Tab-separated table of C-alpha atoms in Angstrom:
chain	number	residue	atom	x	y	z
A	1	UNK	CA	0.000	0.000	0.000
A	2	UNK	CA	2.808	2.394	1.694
A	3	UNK	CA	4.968	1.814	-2.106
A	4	UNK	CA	1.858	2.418	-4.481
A	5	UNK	CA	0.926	5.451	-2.813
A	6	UNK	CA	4.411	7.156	-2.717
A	7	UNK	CA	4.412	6.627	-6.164
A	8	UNK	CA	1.034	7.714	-6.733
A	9	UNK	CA	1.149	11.200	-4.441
A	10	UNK	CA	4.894	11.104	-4.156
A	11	UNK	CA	4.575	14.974	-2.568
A	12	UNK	CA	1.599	13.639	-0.292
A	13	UNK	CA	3.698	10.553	0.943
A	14	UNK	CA	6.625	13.160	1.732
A	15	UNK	CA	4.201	15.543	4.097
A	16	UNK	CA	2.757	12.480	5.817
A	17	UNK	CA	6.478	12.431	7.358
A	18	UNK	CA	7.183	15.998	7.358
A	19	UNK	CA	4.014	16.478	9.649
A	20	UNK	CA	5.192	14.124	11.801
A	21	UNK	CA	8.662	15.634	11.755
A	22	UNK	CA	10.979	13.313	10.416
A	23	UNK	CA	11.696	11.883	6.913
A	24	UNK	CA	10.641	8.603	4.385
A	25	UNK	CA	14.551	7.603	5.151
A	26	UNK	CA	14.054	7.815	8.774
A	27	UNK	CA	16.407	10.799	9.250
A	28	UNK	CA	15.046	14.503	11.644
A	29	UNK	CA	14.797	17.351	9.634
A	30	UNK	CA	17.800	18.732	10.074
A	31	UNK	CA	20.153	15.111	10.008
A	32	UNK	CA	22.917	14.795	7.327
A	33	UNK	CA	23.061	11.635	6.205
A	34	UNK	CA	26.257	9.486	7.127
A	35	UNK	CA	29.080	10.693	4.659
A	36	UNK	CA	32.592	9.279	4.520
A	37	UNK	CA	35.903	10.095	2.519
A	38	UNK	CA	39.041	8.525	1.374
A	39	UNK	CA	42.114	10.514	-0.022
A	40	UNK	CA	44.303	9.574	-2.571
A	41	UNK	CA	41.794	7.370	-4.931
A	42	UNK	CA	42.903	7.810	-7.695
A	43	UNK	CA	47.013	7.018	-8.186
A	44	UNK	CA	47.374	9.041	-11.414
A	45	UNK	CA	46.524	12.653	-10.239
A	46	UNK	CA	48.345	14.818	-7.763
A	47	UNK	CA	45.413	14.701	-5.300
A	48	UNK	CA	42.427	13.181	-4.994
A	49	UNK	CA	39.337	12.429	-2.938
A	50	UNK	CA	36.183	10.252	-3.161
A	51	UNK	CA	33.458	11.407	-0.498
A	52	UNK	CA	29.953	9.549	0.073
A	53	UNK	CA	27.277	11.548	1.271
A	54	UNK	CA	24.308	8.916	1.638
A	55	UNK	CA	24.019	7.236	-1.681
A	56	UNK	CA	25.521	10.459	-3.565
A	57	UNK	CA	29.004	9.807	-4.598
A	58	UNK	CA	31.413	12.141	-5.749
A	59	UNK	CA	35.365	11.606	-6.882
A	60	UNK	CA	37.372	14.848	-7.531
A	61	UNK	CA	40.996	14.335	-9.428
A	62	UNK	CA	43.475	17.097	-9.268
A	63	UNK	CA	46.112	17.075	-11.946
A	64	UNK	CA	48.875	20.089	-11.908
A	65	UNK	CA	50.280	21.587	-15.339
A	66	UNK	CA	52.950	24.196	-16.073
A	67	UNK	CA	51.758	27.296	-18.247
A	68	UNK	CA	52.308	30.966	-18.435
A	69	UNK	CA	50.358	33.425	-15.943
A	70	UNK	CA	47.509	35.489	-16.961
A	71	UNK	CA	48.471	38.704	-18.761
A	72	UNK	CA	46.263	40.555	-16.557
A	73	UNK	CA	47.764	38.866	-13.273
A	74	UNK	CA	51.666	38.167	-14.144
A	75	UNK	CA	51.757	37.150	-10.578
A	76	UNK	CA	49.072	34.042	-10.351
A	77	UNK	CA	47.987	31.082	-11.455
A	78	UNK	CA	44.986	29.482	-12.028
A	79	UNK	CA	42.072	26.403	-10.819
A	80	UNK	CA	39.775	25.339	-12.799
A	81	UNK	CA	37.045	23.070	-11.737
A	82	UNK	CA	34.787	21.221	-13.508
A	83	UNK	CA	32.192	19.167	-12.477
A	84	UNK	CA	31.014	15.973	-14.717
A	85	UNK	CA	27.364	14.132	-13.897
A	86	UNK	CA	27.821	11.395	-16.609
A	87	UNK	CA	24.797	9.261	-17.513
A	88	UNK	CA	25.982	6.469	-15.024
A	89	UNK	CA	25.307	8.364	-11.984
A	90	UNK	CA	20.886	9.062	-12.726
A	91	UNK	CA	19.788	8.473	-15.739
A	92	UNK	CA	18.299	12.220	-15.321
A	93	UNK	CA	21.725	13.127	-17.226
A	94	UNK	CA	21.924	12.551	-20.430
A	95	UNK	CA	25.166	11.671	-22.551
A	96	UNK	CA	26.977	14.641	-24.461
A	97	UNK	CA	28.170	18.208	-23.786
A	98	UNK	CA	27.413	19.017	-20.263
A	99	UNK	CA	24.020	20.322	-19.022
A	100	UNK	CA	22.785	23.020	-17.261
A	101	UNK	CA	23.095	21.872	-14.194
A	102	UNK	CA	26.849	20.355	-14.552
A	103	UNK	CA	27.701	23.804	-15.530
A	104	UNK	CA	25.905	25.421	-12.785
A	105	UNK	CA	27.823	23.515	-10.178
A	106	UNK	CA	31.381	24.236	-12.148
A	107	UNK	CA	30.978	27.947	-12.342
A	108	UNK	CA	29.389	27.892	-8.082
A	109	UNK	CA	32.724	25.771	-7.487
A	110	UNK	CA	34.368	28.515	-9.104
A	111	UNK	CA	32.613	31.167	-6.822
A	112	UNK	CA	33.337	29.178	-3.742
A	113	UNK	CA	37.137	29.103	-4.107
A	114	UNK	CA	37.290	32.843	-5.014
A	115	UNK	CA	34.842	34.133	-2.433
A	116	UNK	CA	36.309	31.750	0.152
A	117	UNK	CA	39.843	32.529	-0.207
A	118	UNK	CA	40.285	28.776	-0.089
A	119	UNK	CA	43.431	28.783	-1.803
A	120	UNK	CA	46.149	31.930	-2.720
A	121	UNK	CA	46.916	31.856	-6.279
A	122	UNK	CA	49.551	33.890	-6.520
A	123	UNK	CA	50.943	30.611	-4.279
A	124	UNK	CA	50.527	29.010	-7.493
A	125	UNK	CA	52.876	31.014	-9.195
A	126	UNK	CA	56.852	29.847	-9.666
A	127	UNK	CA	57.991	33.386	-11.981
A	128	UNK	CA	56.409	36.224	-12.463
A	129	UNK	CA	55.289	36.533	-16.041
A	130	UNK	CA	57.108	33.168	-16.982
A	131	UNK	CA	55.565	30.657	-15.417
A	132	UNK	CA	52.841	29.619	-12.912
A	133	UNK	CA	50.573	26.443	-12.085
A	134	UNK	CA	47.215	25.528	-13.277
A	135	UNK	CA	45.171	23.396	-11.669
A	136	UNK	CA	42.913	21.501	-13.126
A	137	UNK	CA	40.083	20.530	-10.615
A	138	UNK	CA	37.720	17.313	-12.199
A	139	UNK	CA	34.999	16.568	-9.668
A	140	UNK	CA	33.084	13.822	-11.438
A	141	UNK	CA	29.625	12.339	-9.692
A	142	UNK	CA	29.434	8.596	-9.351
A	143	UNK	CA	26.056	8.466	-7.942
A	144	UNK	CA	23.433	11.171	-8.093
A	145	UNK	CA	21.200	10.996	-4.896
A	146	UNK	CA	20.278	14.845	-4.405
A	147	UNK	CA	22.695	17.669	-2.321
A	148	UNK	CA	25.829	17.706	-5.297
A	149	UNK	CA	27.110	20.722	-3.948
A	150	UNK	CA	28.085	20.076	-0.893
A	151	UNK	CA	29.769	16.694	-2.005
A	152	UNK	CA	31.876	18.687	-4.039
A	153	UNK	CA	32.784	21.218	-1.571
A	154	UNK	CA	34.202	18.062	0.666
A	155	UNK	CA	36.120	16.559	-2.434
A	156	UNK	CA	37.488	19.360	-3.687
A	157	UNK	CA	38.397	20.925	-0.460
A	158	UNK	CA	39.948	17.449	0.393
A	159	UNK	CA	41.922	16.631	-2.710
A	160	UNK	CA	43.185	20.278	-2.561
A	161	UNK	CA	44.813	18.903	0.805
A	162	UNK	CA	46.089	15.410	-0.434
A	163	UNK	CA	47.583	17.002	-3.349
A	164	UNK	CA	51.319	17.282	-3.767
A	165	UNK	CA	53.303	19.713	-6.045
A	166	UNK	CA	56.621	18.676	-7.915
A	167	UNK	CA	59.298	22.138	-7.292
A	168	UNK	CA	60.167	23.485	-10.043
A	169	UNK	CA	62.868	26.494	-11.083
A	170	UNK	CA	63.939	27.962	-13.918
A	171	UNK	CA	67.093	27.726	-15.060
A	172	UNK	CA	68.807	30.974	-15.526
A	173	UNK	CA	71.120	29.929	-18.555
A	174	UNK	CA	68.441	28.161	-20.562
A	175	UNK	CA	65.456	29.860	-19.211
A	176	UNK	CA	63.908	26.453	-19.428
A	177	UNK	CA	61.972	24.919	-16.290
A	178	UNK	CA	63.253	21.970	-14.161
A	179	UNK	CA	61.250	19.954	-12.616
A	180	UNK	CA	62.357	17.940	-9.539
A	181	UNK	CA	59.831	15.375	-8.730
A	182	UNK	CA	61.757	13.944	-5.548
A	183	UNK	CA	60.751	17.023	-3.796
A	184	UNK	CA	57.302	17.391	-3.326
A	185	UNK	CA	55.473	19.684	-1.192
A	186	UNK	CA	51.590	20.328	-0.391
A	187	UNK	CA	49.576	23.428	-1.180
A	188	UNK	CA	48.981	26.048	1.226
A	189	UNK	CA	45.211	25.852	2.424
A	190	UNK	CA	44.141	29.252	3.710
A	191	UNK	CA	40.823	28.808	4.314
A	192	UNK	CA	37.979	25.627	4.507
A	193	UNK	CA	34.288	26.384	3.464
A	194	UNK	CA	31.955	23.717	4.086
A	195	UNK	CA	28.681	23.775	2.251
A	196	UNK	CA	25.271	22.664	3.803
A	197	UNK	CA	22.041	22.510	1.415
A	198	UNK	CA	18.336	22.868	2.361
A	199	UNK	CA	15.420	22.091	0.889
A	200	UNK	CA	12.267	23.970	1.089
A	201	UNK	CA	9.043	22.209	1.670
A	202	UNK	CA	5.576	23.952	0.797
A	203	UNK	CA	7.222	27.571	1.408
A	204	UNK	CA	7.853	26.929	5.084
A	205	UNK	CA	9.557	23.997	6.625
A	206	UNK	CA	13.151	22.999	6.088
A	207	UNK	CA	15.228	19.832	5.480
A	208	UNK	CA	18.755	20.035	4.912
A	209	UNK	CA	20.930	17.889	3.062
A	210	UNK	CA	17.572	16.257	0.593
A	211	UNK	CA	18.035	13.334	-1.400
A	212	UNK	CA	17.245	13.575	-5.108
A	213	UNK	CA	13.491	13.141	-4.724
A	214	UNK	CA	13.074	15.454	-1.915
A	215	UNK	CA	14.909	18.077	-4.152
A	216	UNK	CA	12.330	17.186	-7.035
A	217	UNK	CA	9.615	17.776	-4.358
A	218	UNK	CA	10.520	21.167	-2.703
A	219	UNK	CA	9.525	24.411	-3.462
A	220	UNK	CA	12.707	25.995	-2.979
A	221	UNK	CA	16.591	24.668	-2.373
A	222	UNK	CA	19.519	26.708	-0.781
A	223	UNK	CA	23.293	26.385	-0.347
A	224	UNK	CA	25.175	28.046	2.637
A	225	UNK	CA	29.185	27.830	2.645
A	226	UNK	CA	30.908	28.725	5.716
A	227	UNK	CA	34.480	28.507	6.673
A	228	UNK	CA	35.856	27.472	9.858
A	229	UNK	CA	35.661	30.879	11.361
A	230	UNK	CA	32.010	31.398	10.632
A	231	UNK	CA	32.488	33.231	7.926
A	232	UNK	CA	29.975	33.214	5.262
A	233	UNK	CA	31.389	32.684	2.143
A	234	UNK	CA	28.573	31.683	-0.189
A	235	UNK	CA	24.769	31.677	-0.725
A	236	UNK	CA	23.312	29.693	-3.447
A	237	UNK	CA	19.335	29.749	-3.797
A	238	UNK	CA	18.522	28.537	-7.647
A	239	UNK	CA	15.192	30.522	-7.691
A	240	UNK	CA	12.009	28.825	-5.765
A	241	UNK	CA	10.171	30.559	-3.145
A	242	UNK	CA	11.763	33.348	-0.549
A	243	UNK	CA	12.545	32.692	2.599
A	244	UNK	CA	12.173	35.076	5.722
A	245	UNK	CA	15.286	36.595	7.172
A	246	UNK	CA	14.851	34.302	10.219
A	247	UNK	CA	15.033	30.833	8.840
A	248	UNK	CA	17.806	31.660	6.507
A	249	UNK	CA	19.688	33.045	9.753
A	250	UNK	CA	18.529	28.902	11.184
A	251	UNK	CA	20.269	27.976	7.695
A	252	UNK	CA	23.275	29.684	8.544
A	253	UNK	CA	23.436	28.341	12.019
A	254	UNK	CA	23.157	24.808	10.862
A	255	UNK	CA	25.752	25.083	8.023
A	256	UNK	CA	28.321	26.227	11.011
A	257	UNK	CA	28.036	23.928	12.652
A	258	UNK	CA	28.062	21.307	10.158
A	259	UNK	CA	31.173	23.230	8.761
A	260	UNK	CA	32.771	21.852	12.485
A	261	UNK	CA	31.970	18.098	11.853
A	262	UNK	CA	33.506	18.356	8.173
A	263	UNK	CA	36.453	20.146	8.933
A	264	UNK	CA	37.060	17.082	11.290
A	265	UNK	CA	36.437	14.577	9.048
A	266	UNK	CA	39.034	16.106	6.758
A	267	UNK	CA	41.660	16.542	9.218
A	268	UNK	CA	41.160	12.912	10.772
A	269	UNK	CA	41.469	11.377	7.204
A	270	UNK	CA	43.994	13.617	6.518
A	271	UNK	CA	45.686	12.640	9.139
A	272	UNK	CA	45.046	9.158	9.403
A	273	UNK	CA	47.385	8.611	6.066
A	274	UNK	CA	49.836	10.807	6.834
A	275	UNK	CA	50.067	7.715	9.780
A	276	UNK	CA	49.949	5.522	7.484
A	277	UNK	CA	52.484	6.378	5.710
């Protein structure tokens, strides 16, 4: 009976839980589903991460590459992220160039790491005018199950602190660049925003972290990134309904203190295979 009718009134079925507060999956209102990461997945890139948030599964390889600064910033260098949702993780996606909402996460990535100060690129520069570092950020979803963006806050934010840089200098009677791969050293993280999503139910009550279905259900969905000083960093609301001044300060709230659990996630795995090793 339960299975016919939450395919039959799948928004009904959802409010016979939300009145009740709690969710189809068993979780509060406000519970993140379990999520878990590993470091250094992938052997071929200079970092990488793989986090799990429910059934939503997210990879991120970073892969460093020599090239001449910006004309219009001698003294920097570059990330670019991209973010991939191949027909393998939902069949919502289709194959081919990607779609609107591949390229919406990419270019809110891209906001996140500039309005966060997450990284310094003018770190990622080796001479000015000459020669910096690009890197290039591929976050790639395994499994679609609703709340993307914050999975790829987590990777990226965690393969940004696995990765490992070759030194490199130039050599002053060739001008050419040597690259000594023996010597390796991490990036400089200045900063670590933490993103925690919400979605809107019938214009008033809120669920963070929804799977895909509650996403397709709500009225309205919202992104807050914090960093570890409380800092707000980001705020991401893809139209939908508004919401009062009060509940998005209870958004804000929540995302802090989720920002506190992530941050030490990170730092045990982090840790954990530097041990390891």
């Amino acid at each position: 009976m339960a299975a016919g009718f939450k395919t039959a009134e799948p928004l009904e079925y959802h409010r016979s839980f939300l009145k009740e507060n709690c969710r189809p999956d068993g979780r509060e209102l406000g519970e993140f589903r379990a999520t878990t990461l590993n470091i250094s997945s992938i052997s071929t890139a200079d970092g990488s991460a793989l986090v799990k948030i429910g059934n939503t599964t997210v990879i991120c390889g970073i892969k460093a590459e020599l090239t001449a600064p910006p004309s219009d910033a001698p003294n920097k260098g570059y990330i670019v992220p991209n973010v991939d949702l191949p027909p393998l993780c939902s069949s919502k996606f289709r194959p081919g160039p990607p779609g609107e909402q591949a390229q919406a996460a990419s270019q809110f990535i891209a906001d996140v790491i500039e309005s966060s100060d997450l990284i310094n690129i003018e770190d990622l520069c080796i001479e000015k005018s000459k020669l910096c570092w690009v890197l290039y950020c591929d976050i790639m979803c395994l499994d679609y199950d609703g709340n993307l963006l914050d999975a790829c806050i987590i990777v990226l934010l965690a393969a940004l602190k696995n990765a490992q840089l070759p030194e490199v200098t130039i050599n002053k009677e060739t001008d050419l660049a040597e690259v000594d791969i023996e010597k390796k050293r991490p990036l400089k993280i200045n900063r670590h925003p933490v993103g925690s999503s919400f979605a809107v139910f019938d214009d008033s009550i809120i669920i963070v972290d929804p799977t895909a279905e509650e996403e397709s259900l709500s009225t309205a969905l919202l992104t807050v990134v914090t960093d570890e000083e409380d800092r707000l960093c980001a705020v991401h609301k893809p139209g939908g309904t508004s919401l009062s001044g009060e509940k998005l300060q209870h958004c804000i709230n929540r995302a802090i203190t989720r920002n506190k659990e992530i941050s030490k996630l990170v730092g045990k795995v982090i840790e954990s295979t530097k041990t390891a090793k």
